[in-house]
Short mmCIF file of C-alpha atoms and ligand atoms in Angstrom, two decimals:
data_model
loop_
_atom_site.label_atom_id
_atom_site.label_comp_id
_atom_site.label_asym_id
_atom_site.label_seq_id
_atom_site.Cartn_x
_atom_site.Cartn_y
_atom_site.Cartn_z
CA UNK A 16 52.28 -46.65 -45.72
CA UNK A 17 55.81 -46.74 -47.23
CA UNK A 18 55.92 -43.24 -47.11
CA UNK A 19 55.89 -43.52 -43.15
CA UNK A 20 59.23 -45.82 -43.04
CA UNK A 21 60.81 -43.34 -45.30
CA UNK A 22 59.79 -40.31 -43.37
CA UNK A 23 60.53 -41.77 -39.93
CA UNK A 24 64.18 -42.68 -41.31
CA UNK A 25 64.74 -38.79 -41.14
CA UNK A 26 63.93 -39.05 -37.49
CA UNK A 27 65.77 -41.96 -35.82
CA UNK A 28 65.06 -42.86 -32.00
CA UNK A 29 67.80 -42.26 -29.95
CA UNK A 30 69.77 -45.45 -28.86
CA UNK A 31 68.78 -46.76 -25.53
CA UNK A 32 66.33 -44.30 -24.83
CA UNK A 33 63.14 -45.20 -22.89
CA UNK A 34 60.03 -42.85 -23.24
CA UNK A 35 56.96 -43.31 -21.58
CA UNK A 36 53.80 -41.06 -22.09
CA UNK A 37 53.06 -39.61 -18.34
CA UNK A 38 50.59 -37.09 -16.53
CA UNK A 39 52.43 -34.51 -18.65
CA UNK A 40 52.54 -36.27 -21.89
CA UNK A 41 56.18 -36.65 -23.02
CA UNK A 42 58.58 -34.29 -21.51
CA UNK A 43 62.60 -34.44 -21.48
CA UNK A 44 65.49 -32.46 -22.73
CA UNK A 45 64.33 -31.07 -26.14
CA UNK A 46 67.56 -32.85 -28.14
CA UNK A 47 66.16 -36.03 -27.44
CA UNK A 48 62.73 -35.35 -28.64
CA UNK A 49 62.93 -35.45 -32.31
CA UNK A 50 61.68 -39.05 -32.93
CA UNK A 51 59.07 -38.72 -30.26
CA UNK A 52 57.58 -35.72 -31.97
CA UNK A 53 57.41 -37.67 -35.46
CA UNK A 54 55.52 -40.86 -33.45
CA UNK A 55 53.26 -38.56 -31.91
CA UNK A 56 52.54 -37.04 -35.40
CA UNK A 57 51.36 -40.52 -36.34
CA UNK A 58 49.60 -41.34 -33.06
CA UNK A 59 47.23 -38.07 -33.52
CA UNK A 60 46.20 -39.21 -36.76
CA UNK A 61 45.10 -42.48 -35.85
CA UNK A 62 43.29 -41.03 -32.58
CA UNK A 63 41.40 -38.81 -34.96
CA UNK A 64 40.43 -41.54 -37.09
CA UNK A 65 39.42 -43.68 -34.44
CA UNK A 66 37.07 -40.80 -33.45
CA UNK A 67 35.45 -40.42 -36.67
CA UNK A 68 37.95 -37.84 -37.93
CA UNK A 69 37.32 -35.45 -35.20
CA UNK A 70 40.23 -32.92 -34.76
CA UNK A 71 42.80 -33.95 -32.34
CA UNK A 72 45.15 -31.22 -30.79
CA UNK A 73 48.99 -31.38 -30.31
CA UNK A 74 50.63 -29.18 -27.90
CA UNK A 75 54.34 -28.71 -27.96
CA UNK A 76 55.59 -27.25 -24.48
CA UNK A 77 57.53 -28.28 -21.30
CA UNK A 78 55.09 -25.86 -19.10
CA UNK A 79 57.07 -24.79 -16.24
CA UNK A 80 60.37 -27.08 -17.10
CA UNK A 81 63.87 -25.35 -17.69
CA UNK A 82 64.55 -23.84 -21.07
CA UNK A 83 66.31 -26.67 -22.59
CA UNK A 84 63.47 -28.95 -22.05
CA UNK A 85 60.69 -29.49 -24.37
CA UNK A 86 57.54 -31.69 -24.54
CA UNK A 87 54.33 -32.83 -26.16
CA UNK A 88 50.97 -33.74 -25.41
CA UNK A 89 47.82 -34.73 -27.24
CA UNK A 90 44.30 -33.13 -26.90
CA UNK A 91 41.26 -35.22 -27.11
CA UNK A 92 38.00 -33.68 -29.01
CA UNK A 93 36.46 -31.75 -26.53
CA UNK A 94 39.65 -30.07 -25.22
CA UNK A 95 40.33 -32.71 -22.46
CA UNK A 96 43.62 -34.59 -22.01
CA UNK A 97 44.20 -37.79 -24.19
CA UNK A 98 42.27 -40.66 -22.95
CA UNK A 99 44.30 -42.67 -20.55
CA UNK A 100 44.06 -45.90 -22.53
CA UNK A 101 45.74 -44.38 -25.38
CA UNK A 102 48.70 -43.61 -23.34
CA UNK A 103 49.86 -47.08 -23.85
CA UNK A 104 49.74 -46.47 -27.74
CA UNK A 105 51.95 -43.50 -27.40
CA UNK A 106 54.72 -45.15 -25.41
CA UNK A 107 54.48 -48.21 -27.73
CA UNK A 108 55.06 -46.09 -30.82
CA UNK A 109 57.50 -43.86 -29.38
CA UNK A 110 59.73 -46.73 -27.99
CA UNK A 111 59.98 -48.63 -31.45
CA UNK A 112 63.71 -49.37 -31.85
CA UNK A 113 63.70 -49.12 -35.76
CA UNK A 114 61.51 -47.46 -38.72
CA UNK A 115 60.16 -51.13 -39.66
CA UNK A 116 59.22 -51.81 -36.18
CA UNK A 117 57.41 -48.47 -35.72
CA UNK A 118 55.46 -49.43 -38.71
CA UNK A 119 54.61 -52.88 -37.53
CA UNK A 120 53.24 -50.95 -34.47
CA UNK A 121 51.46 -48.33 -36.11
CA UNK A 122 49.55 -51.14 -37.87
CA UNK A 123 48.98 -53.02 -34.43
CA UNK A 124 47.26 -49.88 -33.09
CA UNK A 125 45.00 -49.81 -36.10
CA UNK A 126 44.01 -53.29 -34.97
CA UNK A 127 44.00 -52.90 -31.42
CA UNK A 128 41.95 -49.90 -31.55
CA UNK A 129 39.67 -50.61 -34.29
CA UNK A 130 40.59 -48.07 -36.42
CA UNK A 131 39.44 -47.61 -40.15
CA UNK A 132 41.82 -46.76 -42.72
CA UNK A 133 39.62 -44.65 -44.79
CA UNK A 134 38.38 -42.27 -42.09
CA UNK A 135 40.00 -38.85 -42.86
CA UNK A 136 42.33 -37.76 -39.98
CA UNK A 137 42.37 -33.84 -38.56
CA UNK A 138 45.18 -32.39 -36.06
CA UNK A 139 45.79 -29.11 -35.12
CA UNK A 140 49.04 -27.59 -33.32
CA UNK A 141 50.70 -25.39 -31.45
CA UNK A 142 53.82 -24.46 -29.39
CA UNK A 143 55.03 -22.19 -26.60
CA UNK A 144 57.84 -19.63 -27.33
CA UNK A 145 60.78 -22.35 -26.53
CA UNK A 146 63.92 -22.33 -28.97
CA UNK A 147 63.63 -26.05 -29.78
CA UNK A 148 59.90 -25.56 -30.52
CA UNK A 149 59.78 -25.00 -34.48
CA UNK A 150 62.12 -27.71 -35.17
CA UNK A 151 60.12 -30.27 -33.31
CA UNK A 152 56.95 -28.93 -34.83
CA UNK A 153 58.68 -29.79 -37.99
CA UNK A 154 59.21 -33.50 -37.06
CA UNK A 155 55.54 -33.30 -36.00
CA UNK A 156 54.42 -32.24 -39.73
CA UNK A 157 56.73 -34.78 -41.31
CA UNK A 158 54.53 -37.42 -39.61
CA UNK A 159 51.27 -35.76 -40.64
CA UNK A 160 52.33 -35.45 -44.02
CA UNK A 161 53.57 -38.67 -44.28
CA UNK A 162 50.28 -40.28 -42.99
CA UNK A 163 48.14 -38.09 -45.12
CA UNK A 164 46.51 -36.26 -42.21
CA UNK A 165 45.04 -32.97 -42.47
CA UNK A 166 46.52 -30.49 -40.34
CA UNK A 167 46.30 -26.69 -39.32
CA UNK A 168 49.38 -24.91 -37.67
CA UNK A 169 48.33 -22.58 -34.97
CA UNK A 170 51.79 -20.91 -34.16
CA UNK A 171 52.33 -19.77 -30.83
CA UNK A 172 49.67 -20.20 -28.25
CA UNK A 173 49.23 -21.00 -24.57
CA UNK A 174 48.50 -24.82 -23.82
CA UNK A 175 44.81 -23.89 -22.69
CA UNK A 176 44.41 -21.43 -25.96
CA UNK A 177 45.06 -24.80 -28.11
CA UNK A 178 42.47 -26.74 -25.81
CA UNK A 179 39.95 -24.08 -26.43
CA UNK A 180 40.45 -24.28 -30.29
CA UNK A 181 40.02 -27.97 -30.37
CA UNK A 182 36.90 -27.88 -28.48
CA UNK A 183 35.65 -25.02 -30.84
CA UNK A 184 36.50 -27.08 -34.05
CA UNK A 185 34.62 -30.14 -32.90
CA UNK A 186 31.52 -28.54 -31.50
CA UNK A 187 31.11 -26.67 -34.98
CA UNK A 188 31.38 -23.19 -32.91
CA UNK A 189 29.05 -23.93 -30.08
CA UNK A 190 31.93 -23.32 -27.72
CA UNK A 191 33.33 -20.27 -29.41
CA UNK A 192 35.12 -19.55 -32.67
CA UNK A 193 38.09 -21.67 -33.30
CA UNK A 194 40.72 -18.94 -33.72
CA UNK A 195 43.17 -16.91 -31.19
CA UNK A 196 40.68 -13.87 -31.83
CA UNK A 197 37.82 -15.67 -31.04
CA UNK A 198 39.34 -16.68 -27.74
CA UNK A 199 39.98 -13.24 -26.62
CA UNK A 200 36.26 -12.41 -27.80
CA UNK A 201 34.67 -14.70 -25.57
CA UNK A 202 36.84 -14.34 -22.60
CA UNK A 203 37.11 -10.50 -22.92
CA UNK A 204 33.22 -10.10 -23.59
CA UNK A 205 32.45 -12.08 -20.72
CA UNK A 206 34.34 -10.41 -18.49
CA UNK A 207 33.06 -6.88 -19.27
CA UNK A 208 29.70 -8.04 -18.35
CA UNK A 209 30.91 -9.47 -14.96
CA UNK A 210 32.75 -5.95 -14.30
CA UNK A 211 29.78 -3.82 -15.35
CA UNK A 212 29.66 -1.13 -12.49
CA UNK A 213 32.52 -2.86 -10.55
CA UNK A 214 36.20 -1.84 -10.33
CA UNK A 215 39.16 -3.45 -9.66
CA UNK A 216 41.00 -2.27 -6.33
CA UNK A 217 44.27 -0.94 -8.28
CA UNK A 218 46.44 -2.70 -11.01
CA UNK A 219 47.32 -6.33 -11.01
CA UNK A 220 51.08 -7.28 -11.46
CA UNK A 221 51.57 -10.28 -13.68
CA UNK A 222 54.55 -12.21 -13.64
CA UNK A 223 54.49 -13.84 -16.99
CA UNK A 224 57.59 -16.37 -16.30
CA UNK A 225 59.07 -14.72 -19.79
CA UNK A 226 56.82 -17.13 -21.30
CA UNK A 227 54.14 -17.34 -23.99
CA UNK A 228 51.63 -15.96 -21.31
CA UNK A 229 53.15 -12.68 -21.73
CA UNK A 230 52.49 -11.78 -25.37
CA UNK A 231 49.07 -13.53 -25.08
CA UNK A 232 47.90 -11.52 -21.76
CA UNK A 233 48.56 -8.17 -23.52
CA UNK A 234 46.45 -9.24 -26.57
CA UNK A 235 43.82 -10.04 -24.19
CA UNK A 236 44.13 -7.13 -22.24
CA UNK A 237 44.09 -4.88 -25.41
CA UNK A 238 40.91 -6.65 -26.63
CA UNK A 239 39.14 -5.81 -23.05
CA UNK A 240 40.50 -1.94 -23.22
CA UNK A 241 42.67 -0.13 -20.56
CA UNK A 242 39.34 1.23 -18.68
CA UNK A 243 38.37 -2.21 -17.80
CA UNK A 244 41.53 -3.76 -17.16
CA UNK A 245 44.12 -2.31 -15.41
CA UNK A 246 47.65 -4.32 -15.38
CA UNK A 247 51.29 -4.21 -15.14
CA UNK A 248 53.45 -7.29 -16.80
CA UNK A 249 56.81 -8.20 -15.60
CA UNK A 250 59.04 -10.84 -16.87
CA UNK A 251 57.70 -10.85 -20.34
CA UNK A 252 60.94 -11.14 -22.06
CA UNK A 253 60.07 -13.94 -24.63
CA UNK A 254 63.05 -12.94 -26.79
CA UNK A 255 65.73 -14.41 -24.34
CA UNK A 256 65.09 -18.23 -24.17
CA UNK A 257 67.27 -19.03 -21.21
CA UNK A 258 64.88 -16.49 -19.00
CA UNK A 259 61.95 -18.77 -19.43
CA UNK A 260 60.69 -19.76 -16.09
CA UNK A 261 64.14 -18.73 -14.50
CA UNK A 262 63.61 -17.39 -11.00
CA UNK A 263 60.18 -16.26 -12.00
CA UNK A 264 56.68 -17.92 -12.75
CA UNK A 265 54.14 -20.01 -10.75
CA UNK A 266 56.11 -22.74 -9.82
CA UNK A 267 58.91 -20.60 -8.47
CA UNK A 268 55.94 -19.03 -6.30
CA UNK A 269 54.79 -22.56 -5.06
CA UNK A 270 58.03 -23.94 -4.43
CA UNK A 271 60.19 -21.06 -3.30
CA UNK A 272 57.49 -18.99 -1.45
CA UNK A 273 59.03 -15.45 -2.22
CA UNK A 274 58.48 -12.79 -4.71
CA UNK A 275 60.68 -13.39 -7.94
CA UNK A 276 63.95 -11.46 -7.67
CA UNK A 277 63.51 -7.89 -9.21
CA UNK A 278 59.75 -7.70 -8.57
CA UNK A 279 59.00 -3.67 -7.62
CA UNK A 280 57.42 -4.15 -4.06
CA UNK A 281 54.12 -2.62 -3.14
CA UNK A 282 52.48 -3.52 0.08
CA UNK A 283 49.14 -4.42 -0.44
CA UNK A 284 49.04 -4.78 -4.09
CA UNK A 285 47.92 -7.86 -5.95
CA UNK A 286 50.71 -9.94 -7.81
CA UNK A 287 50.04 -13.12 -10.03
CA UNK A 288 52.32 -15.62 -11.64
CA UNK A 289 51.75 -17.75 -14.62
CA UNK A 290 54.08 -20.80 -15.73
CA UNK A 291 55.79 -21.00 -18.93
CA UNK A 292 52.66 -22.16 -21.08
CA UNK A 293 50.02 -20.21 -19.07
CA UNK A 294 48.00 -23.27 -17.69
CA UNK A 295 49.00 -22.49 -13.92
CA UNK A 296 48.10 -19.50 -11.77
CA UNK A 297 49.23 -18.07 -8.37
CA UNK A 298 48.66 -14.93 -6.43
CA UNK A 299 50.39 -13.43 -3.98
CA UNK A 300 50.90 -10.15 -2.11
CA UNK A 301 53.56 -8.37 0.30
CA UNK A 302 51.90 -7.43 3.82
CA UNK A 303 52.49 -3.98 5.41
CA UNK A 304 54.99 -5.67 7.59
CA UNK A 305 56.84 -6.89 4.48
CA UNK A 306 56.03 -10.66 4.82
CA UNK A 307 55.50 -12.46 1.63
CA UNK A 308 51.89 -14.31 1.45
CA UNK A 309 50.93 -16.90 -1.23
CA UNK A 310 47.38 -17.52 -2.46
CA UNK A 311 47.73 -20.80 -4.15
CA UNK A 312 45.36 -23.29 -6.14
CA UNK A 313 43.60 -23.99 -3.09
CA UNK A 314 42.72 -20.37 -2.38
CA UNK A 315 41.58 -19.77 -5.66
CA UNK A 316 39.47 -22.87 -5.60
CA UNK A 317 37.72 -21.96 -2.34
CA UNK A 318 37.08 -18.32 -3.88
CA UNK A 319 35.29 -19.48 -6.81
CA UNK A 320 33.38 -22.06 -4.99
CA UNK A 321 32.10 -19.69 -2.66
CA UNK A 322 31.40 -17.08 -5.29
CA UNK A 323 29.71 -19.18 -7.52
CA UNK A 324 27.63 -20.52 -4.43
CA UNK A 325 26.48 -16.71 -3.89
CA UNK A 326 25.53 -16.02 -7.38
CA UNK A 327 23.45 -19.25 -7.58
CA UNK A 328 21.57 -18.33 -4.32
CA UNK A 329 21.18 -14.47 -5.70
CA UNK A 330 19.87 -15.70 -8.79
CA UNK A 331 17.28 -18.24 -6.91
CA UNK A 332 18.83 -21.10 -8.32
CA UNK A 333 18.51 -23.35 -5.22
CA UNK A 334 20.02 -26.90 -5.56
CA UNK A 335 22.83 -26.34 -7.77
CA UNK A 336 25.30 -29.30 -6.71
CA UNK A 337 28.68 -27.51 -6.11
CA UNK A 338 31.77 -29.49 -5.43
CA UNK A 339 35.40 -28.98 -4.92
CA UNK A 340 38.08 -31.40 -6.10
CA UNK A 341 41.38 -31.40 -4.80
CA UNK A 342 44.40 -33.57 -4.38
CA UNK A 343 46.26 -34.92 -1.31
CA UNK A 344 48.45 -31.75 -1.59
CA UNK A 345 45.71 -29.20 -0.71
CA UNK A 346 46.02 -27.68 2.51
CA UNK A 347 44.16 -29.79 5.00
CA UNK A 348 42.78 -26.16 6.47
CA UNK A 349 41.27 -25.41 2.78
CA UNK A 350 39.54 -28.77 2.84
CA UNK A 351 38.09 -28.01 6.32
CA UNK A 352 37.05 -24.43 5.31
CA UNK A 353 35.21 -25.82 1.89
CA UNK A 354 33.48 -28.43 4.04
CA UNK A 355 32.30 -26.32 7.19
CA UNK A 356 32.42 -22.80 6.48
CA UNK A 357 31.11 -23.40 2.60
CA UNK A 358 29.47 -26.18 3.60
CA UNK A 359 30.10 -27.84 0.22
CA UNK A 360 31.28 -31.49 -0.42
CA UNK A 361 34.98 -32.23 -1.54
CA UNK A 362 36.67 -35.01 -3.59
CA UNK A 363 40.43 -35.95 -3.18
CA UNK A 364 41.87 -37.46 -6.34
CA UNK A 365 45.32 -38.71 -7.43
CA UNK A 366 47.70 -36.05 -8.69
CA UNK A 367 47.44 -34.76 -12.69
CA UNK A 368 44.78 -32.67 -14.39
CA UNK A 369 42.98 -35.84 -15.84
CA UNK A 370 42.13 -37.15 -12.45
CA UNK A 371 40.73 -33.88 -11.13
CA UNK A 372 38.81 -33.06 -14.43
CA UNK A 373 37.10 -36.48 -14.52
CA UNK A 374 35.95 -36.22 -10.93
CA UNK A 375 34.64 -32.60 -11.31
CA UNK A 376 32.23 -33.71 -13.93
CA UNK A 377 30.14 -35.51 -11.30
CA UNK A 378 28.78 -32.09 -9.87
CA UNK A 379 26.46 -29.47 -11.70
CA UNK A 380 29.33 -27.15 -11.10
CA UNK A 381 32.68 -28.92 -10.65
CA UNK A 382 35.38 -26.58 -8.92
CA UNK A 383 39.05 -28.60 -9.35
CA UNK A 384 42.54 -27.10 -8.86
CA UNK A 385 45.56 -28.43 -7.67
CA UNK A 386 47.20 -26.68 -4.92
CA UNK A 387 50.24 -25.61 -7.46
CA UNK A 388 47.75 -23.38 -9.30
CA UNK A 389 46.24 -25.60 -12.17
CA UNK A 390 42.67 -25.78 -12.56
CA UNK A 391 39.34 -24.57 -13.73
CA UNK A 392 35.50 -24.87 -13.07
CA UNK A 393 33.27 -27.03 -15.14
CA UNK A 394 29.74 -26.69 -15.62
CA UNK A 395 27.49 -29.63 -16.66
CA UNK A 396 25.45 -29.37 -19.69
CA UNK A 397 22.28 -29.95 -17.43
CA UNK A 398 23.60 -26.76 -15.34
CA UNK A 399 24.10 -24.74 -18.31
CA UNK A 400 20.79 -25.18 -19.72
CA UNK A 401 19.19 -24.74 -16.02
CA UNK A 402 21.18 -21.02 -16.02
CA UNK A 403 20.05 -20.44 -19.57
CA UNK A 404 16.19 -21.19 -18.97
CA UNK A 405 15.77 -19.77 -15.47
CA UNK A 406 13.40 -17.04 -15.01
CA UNK A 407 14.44 -14.26 -12.78
CA UNK A 408 12.12 -13.02 -10.19
CA UNK A 409 13.35 -9.59 -9.72
CA UNK A 410 15.85 -7.20 -11.14
CA UNK A 411 18.46 -8.38 -8.42
CA UNK A 412 18.04 -12.00 -9.21
CA UNK A 413 18.36 -10.90 -13.08
CA UNK A 414 21.90 -9.37 -12.16
CA UNK A 415 23.17 -12.33 -10.46
CA UNK A 416 22.08 -14.62 -13.10
CA UNK A 417 23.31 -12.84 -15.94
CA UNK A 418 26.94 -12.81 -13.96
CA UNK A 419 26.53 -16.57 -13.54
CA UNK A 420 25.87 -16.92 -17.12
CA UNK A 421 28.87 -14.53 -18.11
CA UNK A 422 30.93 -16.64 -15.56
CA UNK A 423 30.40 -19.97 -17.88
CA UNK A 424 31.69 -17.89 -20.77
CA UNK A 425 34.74 -16.24 -18.73
CA UNK A 426 35.96 -19.72 -17.45
CA UNK A 427 37.78 -21.94 -20.11
CA UNK A 428 36.09 -25.26 -19.19
CA UNK A 429 38.36 -27.27 -21.42
CA UNK A 430 41.41 -27.30 -18.71
CA UNK A 431 42.97 -24.91 -16.34
CA UNK A 432 43.90 -21.51 -17.85
CA UNK A 433 46.00 -19.02 -16.15
CA UNK A 434 44.58 -16.02 -18.34
CA UNK A 435 40.86 -16.96 -17.80
CA UNK A 436 41.42 -18.02 -14.02
CA UNK A 437 43.14 -14.63 -13.51
CA UNK A 438 40.27 -12.73 -14.91
CA UNK A 439 37.69 -14.72 -12.92
CA UNK A 440 39.94 -13.77 -9.52
CA UNK A 441 39.74 -10.39 -10.66
CA UNK A 442 36.17 -10.30 -10.96
CA UNK A 443 35.20 -12.18 -7.59
CA UNK A 444 37.67 -9.77 -5.87
CA UNK A 445 35.66 -6.63 -7.66
CA UNK A 446 32.81 -7.99 -6.36
CA UNK A 447 33.37 -8.94 -3.01
CA UNK A 448 35.35 -5.62 -2.75
CA UNK A 449 38.24 -8.02 -1.25
CA UNK A 450 41.87 -6.94 -0.91
CA UNK A 451 44.29 -9.83 -1.37
CA UNK A 452 44.42 -9.69 2.46
CA UNK A 453 40.82 -9.93 2.98
CA UNK A 454 40.97 -13.23 0.71
CA UNK A 455 43.54 -14.60 2.46
CA UNK A 456 42.04 -14.42 5.52
CA UNK A 457 39.16 -16.66 4.88
CA UNK A 458 41.33 -19.48 6.27
CA UNK A 459 44.90 -20.00 7.41
CA UNK A 460 46.97 -22.26 5.71
CA UNK A 461 48.48 -25.25 7.89
CA UNK A 462 52.03 -24.99 7.87
CA UNK A 463 53.31 -27.69 5.27
CA UNK A 464 56.51 -29.01 3.69
CA UNK A 465 57.25 -30.76 0.28
CA UNK A 466 60.53 -32.74 0.32
CA UNK A 467 62.02 -34.54 -2.70
CA UNK A 468 63.64 -37.78 -1.96
CA UNK A 469 66.11 -39.49 -4.38
CA UNK A 470 65.31 -43.46 -4.56
CA UNK A 471 66.85 -45.96 -6.47
CA UNK A 472 63.45 -47.64 -7.65
CA UNK A 473 60.42 -45.17 -7.70
CA UNK A 474 58.15 -47.85 -8.90
CA UNK A 475 57.93 -49.92 -5.56
CA UNK A 476 56.24 -47.04 -4.08
CA UNK A 477 52.47 -47.89 -4.87
CA UNK A 478 49.88 -46.02 -3.19
CA UNK A 479 45.87 -46.03 -2.82
CA UNK A 480 43.28 -43.83 -1.48
CA UNK A 481 44.08 -40.80 -3.93
CA UNK A 482 47.86 -41.32 -3.03
CA UNK A 483 47.18 -40.75 0.45
CA UNK A 484 48.47 -44.15 1.59
CA UNK A 485 51.16 -46.62 0.58
CA UNK A 486 50.38 -50.14 -0.07
CA UNK A 487 54.13 -51.02 -0.98
CA UNK A 488 56.76 -51.28 0.24
CA UNK A 489 55.54 -53.43 2.83
CA UNK A 490 54.96 -52.08 6.37
CA UNK A 491 56.13 -48.40 5.52
CA UNK A 492 52.50 -46.92 5.59
CA UNK A 493 52.25 -48.26 9.26
CA UNK A 494 55.26 -46.80 10.42
CA UNK A 495 54.03 -43.33 8.56
CA UNK A 496 50.89 -43.41 10.48
CA UNK A 497 52.61 -44.02 13.79
CA UNK A 498 54.76 -40.87 13.32
CA UNK A 499 51.93 -38.71 12.01
CA UNK A 500 49.99 -39.76 15.19
CA UNK A 501 52.44 -38.06 17.10
CA UNK A 502 51.88 -34.45 15.71
CA UNK A 503 48.63 -32.21 16.27
CA UNK A 504 46.92 -31.80 13.13
CA UNK A 505 49.44 -34.02 11.90
CA UNK A 506 49.21 -35.36 8.02
CA UNK A 507 51.85 -36.79 5.71
CA UNK A 508 52.28 -39.03 2.75
CA UNK A 509 54.61 -40.27 0.34
CA UNK A 510 54.11 -40.85 -3.39
CA UNK A 511 56.35 -41.54 -6.33
CA UNK A 512 56.50 -38.55 -8.64
CA UNK A 513 54.94 -39.19 -12.13
CA UNK A 514 57.23 -36.90 -13.88
CA UNK A 515 60.68 -37.53 -12.45
CA UNK A 516 62.72 -40.39 -10.78
CA UNK A 517 61.74 -39.33 -6.99
CA UNK A 518 59.27 -39.77 -4.03
CA UNK A 519 57.71 -36.82 -2.96
CA UNK A 520 57.10 -36.27 1.03
CA UNK A 521 54.37 -33.88 2.22
CA UNK A 522 53.81 -32.94 5.64
CA UNK A 523 51.49 -30.53 7.45
CA UNK A 524 50.92 -30.09 10.92
CA UNK A 525 49.98 -27.39 13.71
CA UNK A 526 53.55 -25.59 13.75
CA UNK A 527 56.16 -25.00 11.35
CA UNK A 528 58.59 -26.77 13.58
CA UNK A 529 56.79 -29.66 14.01
CA UNK A 530 55.79 -29.71 10.36
CA UNK A 531 59.55 -29.86 9.31
CA UNK A 532 60.37 -32.53 11.91
CA UNK A 533 57.59 -34.88 10.44
CA UNK A 534 58.65 -34.17 6.74
CA UNK A 535 62.43 -35.31 7.85
CA UNK A 536 61.30 -38.34 9.70
CA UNK A 537 59.03 -39.38 6.91
CA UNK A 538 62.07 -38.81 4.28
CA UNK A 539 64.33 -40.88 6.47
CA UNK A 540 61.87 -43.77 6.17
CA UNK A 541 61.34 -43.52 2.54
CA UNK A 542 65.07 -43.02 1.60
C1 16G B 630 52.23 -32.62 -14.32
C2 16G B 630 50.68 -32.47 -14.11
C3 16G B 630 50.29 -31.70 -12.81
C4 16G B 630 51.04 -32.46 -11.63
C5 16G B 630 52.29 -32.55 -11.83
C6 16G B 630 52.94 -33.39 -10.71
C7 16G B 630 49.00 -32.29 -15.87
C8 16G B 630 48.73 -31.92 -17.06
N1 16G B 630 49.94 -32.29 -15.23
O1 16G B 630 52.86 -31.80 -14.48
O2 16G B 630 49.20 -31.53 -12.99
O3 16G B 630 50.54 -31.76 -10.46
O4 16G B 630 52.11 -33.39 -13.23
O5 16G B 630 54.16 -33.89 -10.39
O6 16G B 630 48.35 -33.44 -15.45
P1 16G B 630 54.78 -35.04 -10.00
O7 16G B 630 54.07 -36.28 -10.27
O8 16G B 630 56.26 -35.08 -10.50
O9 16G B 630 54.67 -34.47 -8.52
ZN1 ZN B 631 52.04 -25.54 -17.42
#
């Protein structure tokens, strides 16, 4: 234990800084993160001990944030986000003011979480391509060494690749081989099975946000082979740190709703954007009249749910409970399409992957996506064994069943994964023979507007009903409701951001003009 105090002295906490482990872990300017990284190293060891020595993952990334930021989050044994009840321990350790107080709090977590010191601890870690990454990883390693935690460095990976590796290790290979190559093999082989006799409709152009998704997508594509996967990559400059997420990437597409500048325009062709750690995916295309169309997380979710339903029916697997999990940001038209056209149930959860992931576990096959492009599909263990043991009654059923089986391997079931999701979309479009326009025409998004409102104290904005209704400040929700009632197909909500000191207002209605007006009026109520 003395070693911990000594090692911590090399990683002092910046005076006055207040840290909190939120929906995205710890995330901020990289130059403030040194002490946080050290303490996360301690926490990862504790978490592993608590879980009988299972391997815990640590991912160093700030996703779609600006290049100067960085962040860190823990990955639980099955590849999920850190269990919510442990976020308080992360915050406790991060905010300890002195090395001695840190040691006291470290011992407090031992007691509170019922941890046995003699259990060995195992941790694996990786980082994205940010310039600040190597030094921050070193702080992490200092803590792992000081606490006697066994660890393994996976170098540079996408966030979902690290989640995959963690699950592989803890399932002793049942989920796949715990290496980067194992990841390409599992996903690439499944893709080839699904594309047998099918063809992409021209190449897909991928905007990799100048991040880790670029080199990793190239490796995956190389594994699959040119004959099976036709693609072009743009914004793949990982050697110029300032370009990361700058005027490109999935978040740019979602918030700006236009092509990244400099993108070669080819009307009718498919485009996709990753974010900085390749766990978000957006599709888009340019119409022949030169208009930009975005195919977001909602469109990906509906595409996946409809395809899985088709395959299940064609395999003779009746009674598979498929459901779609969304957040309040899902376009109302997508929810109506899922319920009315696809005849599938939906659940709305608060923002943040952990909430969606958890809800998706309620179905045999739970499709979850945030509108921002983060999502995946979860197949329950019972569903997987039903698929594995089902006997096809005809060659057509056999083909569909093989496809369904391969789909469960193609999809990264630990967390949303831009690479795996992209291949899934390519497969579905090839099977359906759809152009992006045909995909887009399944339903028409209601006009929507997202506004960020600066407030003094966002904590007073408390919500219920999956963030769709405010319970505080008192009376505010009633005033929002009164406004919304004046707009045809109107919907609006205000919620405190989980990642910055602001309130977000979302509105949608029948027309662009009314939607903007509604957003501005709600903003005025909030501000
Ligand atoms: C985090 C979440 C993301 C969510 C976003 C909302 C994870 C891994 N990430 O980035 O899912 O959409 O926060 O941000 O859960 P906001 O609370 O600032 O609107
Ligand atoms: Zn991300």
